[in-house]
Short mmCIF file of C-alpha atoms in Angstrom, two decimals:
data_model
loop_
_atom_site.label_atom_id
_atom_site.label_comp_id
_atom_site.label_asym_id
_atom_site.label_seq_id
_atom_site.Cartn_x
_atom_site.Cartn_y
_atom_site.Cartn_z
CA UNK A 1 11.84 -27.46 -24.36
CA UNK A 2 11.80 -27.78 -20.65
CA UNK A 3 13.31 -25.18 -18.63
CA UNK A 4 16.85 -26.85 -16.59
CA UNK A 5 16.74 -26.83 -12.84
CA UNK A 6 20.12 -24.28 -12.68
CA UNK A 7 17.58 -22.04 -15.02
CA UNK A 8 14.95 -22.23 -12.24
CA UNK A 9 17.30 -21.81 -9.64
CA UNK A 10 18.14 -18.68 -10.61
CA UNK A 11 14.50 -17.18 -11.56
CA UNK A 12 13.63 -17.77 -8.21
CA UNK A 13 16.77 -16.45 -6.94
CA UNK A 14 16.41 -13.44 -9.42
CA UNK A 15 12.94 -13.05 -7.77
CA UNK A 16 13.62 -13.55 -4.68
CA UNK A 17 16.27 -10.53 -4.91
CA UNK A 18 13.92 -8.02 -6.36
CA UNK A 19 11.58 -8.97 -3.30
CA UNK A 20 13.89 -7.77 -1.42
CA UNK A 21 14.65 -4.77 -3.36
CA UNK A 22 11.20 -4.08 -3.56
CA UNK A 23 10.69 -4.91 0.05
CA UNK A 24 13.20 -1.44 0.94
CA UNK A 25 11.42 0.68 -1.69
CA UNK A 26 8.13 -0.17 0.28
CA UNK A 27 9.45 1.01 3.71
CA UNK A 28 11.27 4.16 2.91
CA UNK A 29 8.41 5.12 0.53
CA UNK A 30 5.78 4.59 2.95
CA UNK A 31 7.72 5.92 5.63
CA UNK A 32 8.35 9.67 3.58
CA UNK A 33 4.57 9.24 3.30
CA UNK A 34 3.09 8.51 6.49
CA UNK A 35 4.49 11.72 7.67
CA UNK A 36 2.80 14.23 5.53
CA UNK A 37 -1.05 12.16 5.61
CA UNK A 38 -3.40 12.58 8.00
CA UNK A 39 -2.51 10.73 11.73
CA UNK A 40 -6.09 8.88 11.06
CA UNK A 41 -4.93 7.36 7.55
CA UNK A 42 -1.58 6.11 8.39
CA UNK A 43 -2.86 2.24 9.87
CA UNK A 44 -2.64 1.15 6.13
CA UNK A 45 1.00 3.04 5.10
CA UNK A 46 1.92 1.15 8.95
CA UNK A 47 1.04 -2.22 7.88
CA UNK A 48 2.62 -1.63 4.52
CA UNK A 49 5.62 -0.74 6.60
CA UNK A 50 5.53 -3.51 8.59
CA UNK A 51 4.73 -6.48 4.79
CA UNK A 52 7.67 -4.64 3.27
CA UNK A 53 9.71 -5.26 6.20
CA UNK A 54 8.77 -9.03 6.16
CA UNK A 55 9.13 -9.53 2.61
CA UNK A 56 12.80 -8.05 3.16
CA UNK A 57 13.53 -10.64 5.68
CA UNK A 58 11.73 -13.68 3.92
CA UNK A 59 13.42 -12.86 0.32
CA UNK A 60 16.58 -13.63 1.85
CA UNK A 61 15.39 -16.88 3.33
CA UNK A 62 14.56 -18.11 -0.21
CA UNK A 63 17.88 -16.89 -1.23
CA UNK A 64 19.32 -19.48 1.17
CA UNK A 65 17.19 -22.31 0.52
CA UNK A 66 17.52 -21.98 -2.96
CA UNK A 67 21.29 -22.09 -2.93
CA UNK A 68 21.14 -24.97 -0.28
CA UNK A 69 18.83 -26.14 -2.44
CA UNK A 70 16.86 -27.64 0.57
CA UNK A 71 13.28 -28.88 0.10
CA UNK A 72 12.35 -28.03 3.38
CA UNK A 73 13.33 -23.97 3.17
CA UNK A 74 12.46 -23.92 -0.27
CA UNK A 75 8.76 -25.03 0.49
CA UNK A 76 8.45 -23.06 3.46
CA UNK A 77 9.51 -19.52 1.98
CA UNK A 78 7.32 -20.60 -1.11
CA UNK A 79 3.86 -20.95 1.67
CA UNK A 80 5.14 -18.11 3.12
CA UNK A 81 5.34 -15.92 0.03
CA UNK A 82 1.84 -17.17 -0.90
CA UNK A 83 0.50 -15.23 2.41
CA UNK A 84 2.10 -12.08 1.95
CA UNK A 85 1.16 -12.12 -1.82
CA UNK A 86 -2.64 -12.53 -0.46
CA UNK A 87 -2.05 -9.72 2.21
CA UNK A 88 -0.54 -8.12 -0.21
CA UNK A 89 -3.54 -8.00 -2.86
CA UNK A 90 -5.94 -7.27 0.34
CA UNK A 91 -4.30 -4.27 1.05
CA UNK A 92 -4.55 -3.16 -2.44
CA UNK A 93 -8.25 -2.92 -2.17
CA UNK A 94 -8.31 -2.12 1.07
CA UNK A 95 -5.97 1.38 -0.15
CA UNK A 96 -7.91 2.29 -3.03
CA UNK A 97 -11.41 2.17 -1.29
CA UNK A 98 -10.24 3.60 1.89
CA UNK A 99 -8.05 6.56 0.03
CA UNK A 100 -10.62 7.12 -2.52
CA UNK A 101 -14.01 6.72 -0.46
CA UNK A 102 -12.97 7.95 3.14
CA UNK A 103 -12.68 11.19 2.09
CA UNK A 104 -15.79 12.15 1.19
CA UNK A 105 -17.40 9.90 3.96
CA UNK A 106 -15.66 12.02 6.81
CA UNK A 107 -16.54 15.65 5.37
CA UNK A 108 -20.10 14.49 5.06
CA UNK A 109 -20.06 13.37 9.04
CA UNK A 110 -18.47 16.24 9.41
CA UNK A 111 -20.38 18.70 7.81
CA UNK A 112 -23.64 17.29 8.78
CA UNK A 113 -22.63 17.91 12.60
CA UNK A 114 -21.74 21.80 11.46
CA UNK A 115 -23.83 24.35 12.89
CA UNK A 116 -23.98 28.24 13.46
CA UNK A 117 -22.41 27.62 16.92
CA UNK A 118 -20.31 24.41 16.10
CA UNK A 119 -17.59 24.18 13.70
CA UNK A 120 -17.45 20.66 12.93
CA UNK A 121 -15.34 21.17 10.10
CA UNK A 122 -12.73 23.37 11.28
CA UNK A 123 -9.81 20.87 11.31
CA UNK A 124 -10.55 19.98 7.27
CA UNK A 125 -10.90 23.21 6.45
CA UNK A 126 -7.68 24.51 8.54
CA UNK A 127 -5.69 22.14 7.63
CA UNK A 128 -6.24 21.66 3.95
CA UNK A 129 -7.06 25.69 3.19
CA UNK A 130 -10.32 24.80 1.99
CA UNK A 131 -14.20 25.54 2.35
CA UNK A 132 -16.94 23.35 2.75
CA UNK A 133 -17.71 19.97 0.90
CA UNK A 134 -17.06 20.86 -2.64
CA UNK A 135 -17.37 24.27 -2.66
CA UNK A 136 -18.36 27.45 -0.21
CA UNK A 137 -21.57 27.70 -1.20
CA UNK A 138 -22.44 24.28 0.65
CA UNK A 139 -22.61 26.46 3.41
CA UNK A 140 -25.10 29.07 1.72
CA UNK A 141 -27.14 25.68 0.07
CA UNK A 142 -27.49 24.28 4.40
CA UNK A 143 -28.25 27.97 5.14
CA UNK A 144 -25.01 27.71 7.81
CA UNK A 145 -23.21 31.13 8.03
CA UNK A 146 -19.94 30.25 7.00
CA UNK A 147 -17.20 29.22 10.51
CA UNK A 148 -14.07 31.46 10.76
CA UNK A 149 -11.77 28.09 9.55
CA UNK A 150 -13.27 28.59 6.05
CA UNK A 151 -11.08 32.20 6.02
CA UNK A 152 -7.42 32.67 5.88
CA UNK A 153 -5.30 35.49 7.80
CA UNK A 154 -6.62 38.22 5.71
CA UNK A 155 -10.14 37.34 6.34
CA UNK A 156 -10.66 35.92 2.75
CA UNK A 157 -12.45 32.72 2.09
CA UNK A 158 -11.27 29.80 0.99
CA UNK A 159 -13.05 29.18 -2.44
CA UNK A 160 -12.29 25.32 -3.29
CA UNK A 161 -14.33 22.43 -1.25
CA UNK A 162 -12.13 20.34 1.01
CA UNK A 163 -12.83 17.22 -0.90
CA UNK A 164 -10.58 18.72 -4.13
CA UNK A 165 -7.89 19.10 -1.68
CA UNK A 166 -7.38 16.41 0.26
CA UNK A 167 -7.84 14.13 -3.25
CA UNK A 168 -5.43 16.03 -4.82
CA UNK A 169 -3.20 16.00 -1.90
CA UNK A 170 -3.85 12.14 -1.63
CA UNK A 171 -3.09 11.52 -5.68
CA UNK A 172 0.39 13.50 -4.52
CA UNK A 173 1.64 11.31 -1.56
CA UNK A 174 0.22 8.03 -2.11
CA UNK A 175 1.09 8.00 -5.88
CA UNK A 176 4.38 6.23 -4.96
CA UNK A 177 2.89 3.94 -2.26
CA UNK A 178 0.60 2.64 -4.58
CA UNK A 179 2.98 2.18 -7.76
CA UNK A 180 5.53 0.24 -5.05
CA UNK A 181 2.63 -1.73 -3.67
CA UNK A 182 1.17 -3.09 -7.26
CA UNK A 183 5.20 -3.53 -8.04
CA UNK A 184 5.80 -5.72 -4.92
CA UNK A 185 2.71 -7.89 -5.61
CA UNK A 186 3.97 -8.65 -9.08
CA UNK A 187 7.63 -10.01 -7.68
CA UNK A 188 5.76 -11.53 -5.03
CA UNK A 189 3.85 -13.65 -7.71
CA UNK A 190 7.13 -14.35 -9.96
CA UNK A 191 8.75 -15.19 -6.41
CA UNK A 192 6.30 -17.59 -5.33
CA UNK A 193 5.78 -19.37 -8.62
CA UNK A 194 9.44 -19.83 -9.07
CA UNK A 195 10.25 -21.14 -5.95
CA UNK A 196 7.19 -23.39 -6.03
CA UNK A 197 8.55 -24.95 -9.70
CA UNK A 198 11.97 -25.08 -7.43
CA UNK A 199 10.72 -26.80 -4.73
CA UNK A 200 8.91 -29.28 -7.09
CA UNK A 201 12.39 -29.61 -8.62
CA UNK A 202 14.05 -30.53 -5.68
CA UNK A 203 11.58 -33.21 -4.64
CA UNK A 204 11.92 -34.57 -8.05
CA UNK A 205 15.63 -34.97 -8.04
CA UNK A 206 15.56 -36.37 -4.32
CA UNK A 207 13.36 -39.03 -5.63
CA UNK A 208 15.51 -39.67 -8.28
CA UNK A 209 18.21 -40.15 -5.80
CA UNK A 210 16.54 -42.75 -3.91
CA UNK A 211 16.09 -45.36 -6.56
#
């Protein structure tokens, strides 16, 4: 049995309201993380910002065409959803290769610019409490004396490698970023096919109307 056109109307309505929902969750989430990452990593939680804040806006422009029930709105929120969906699953990849590859790409540029007279690695290893790559004895393996950032205030080394930290600290503060973002994409694809089978609805009855 076919689904009835109120039926529809109110999926896409339904979705259209979690988008929203969603669409909040995404900003303030983002926003309590981009202040605790690194100033270099927070393009991506920024442009997250900035697709929550759209979806927020456009959710409620389906809302409205829906219960106008005009073709026009209905079809232009539904090509409009479509884009942010594809941004949407973009930035998905683009967070999970950046966050789990970057790391380890910038202490390796860092450490191999470390010398005896050059501490290349002296804001990782400040700011994260760490030593080295993986572990101190990186240092002892390049046959580098080890920089005063790999010791704390009581002259003690640091014994875990920077990479450790700064994953675990990533798995801590992007957790919710990610769980939001896969979230959004999944009312963003109930959104968009709704309001598509509305908007095919709508045309449907028009046509009906004119014979």
């Amino acid at each position: 049995m076919g689904w009835s056109p109120l039926m529809i109307k109110y999926l896409a309505f339904l979705f259209n309201f979690l988008c929203a929902v969603l669409g909040i969750a995404t900003i303030v989430i983002n926003v309590i993380a981009i202040e605790k990452i690194d100033p270099r990593d927070q393009l991506i939680l920024g442009i997250y910002i900035a697709v929550g804040s759209i979806v927020f806006l456009l959710s409620f422009f389906g809302c409205f065409g829906a219960i106008k029930e005009s073709i026009c709105i209905t079809w232009a929120y539904a090509i409009s959803m479509l884009v942010m969906l594809i941004i949407s699953i973009v930035l998905l990849f683009v967070f999970r290769m950046h966050f789990d590859e970057a790391s380890l790409t910038k202490l390796k540029q860092a450490f191999g610019q470390q010398t005896a007279d050059y501490d290349a690695m002296a804001e990782f290893q400040t700011l994260y409490e760490c030593c080295g790559i993986n572990k101190l004895k990186d240092y002892t393996d390049a046959s580098i004396p080890l920089p005063s950032s790999c010791f704390d205030k009581n002259e003690t080394p640091y014994k875990d490698g920077c990479r450790s930290k700064m994953e675990t600290l990533h798995e801590e503060l992007l957790t919710g970023p990610r769980i939001v973002g896969w979230t959004l994409m999944v009312m963003e694809i109930g959104a968009f096919t709704f309001t598509t089978i509305l908007g095919v609805t709508f045309r449907n009855e028009q046509r009906r109307l004119e014979y």
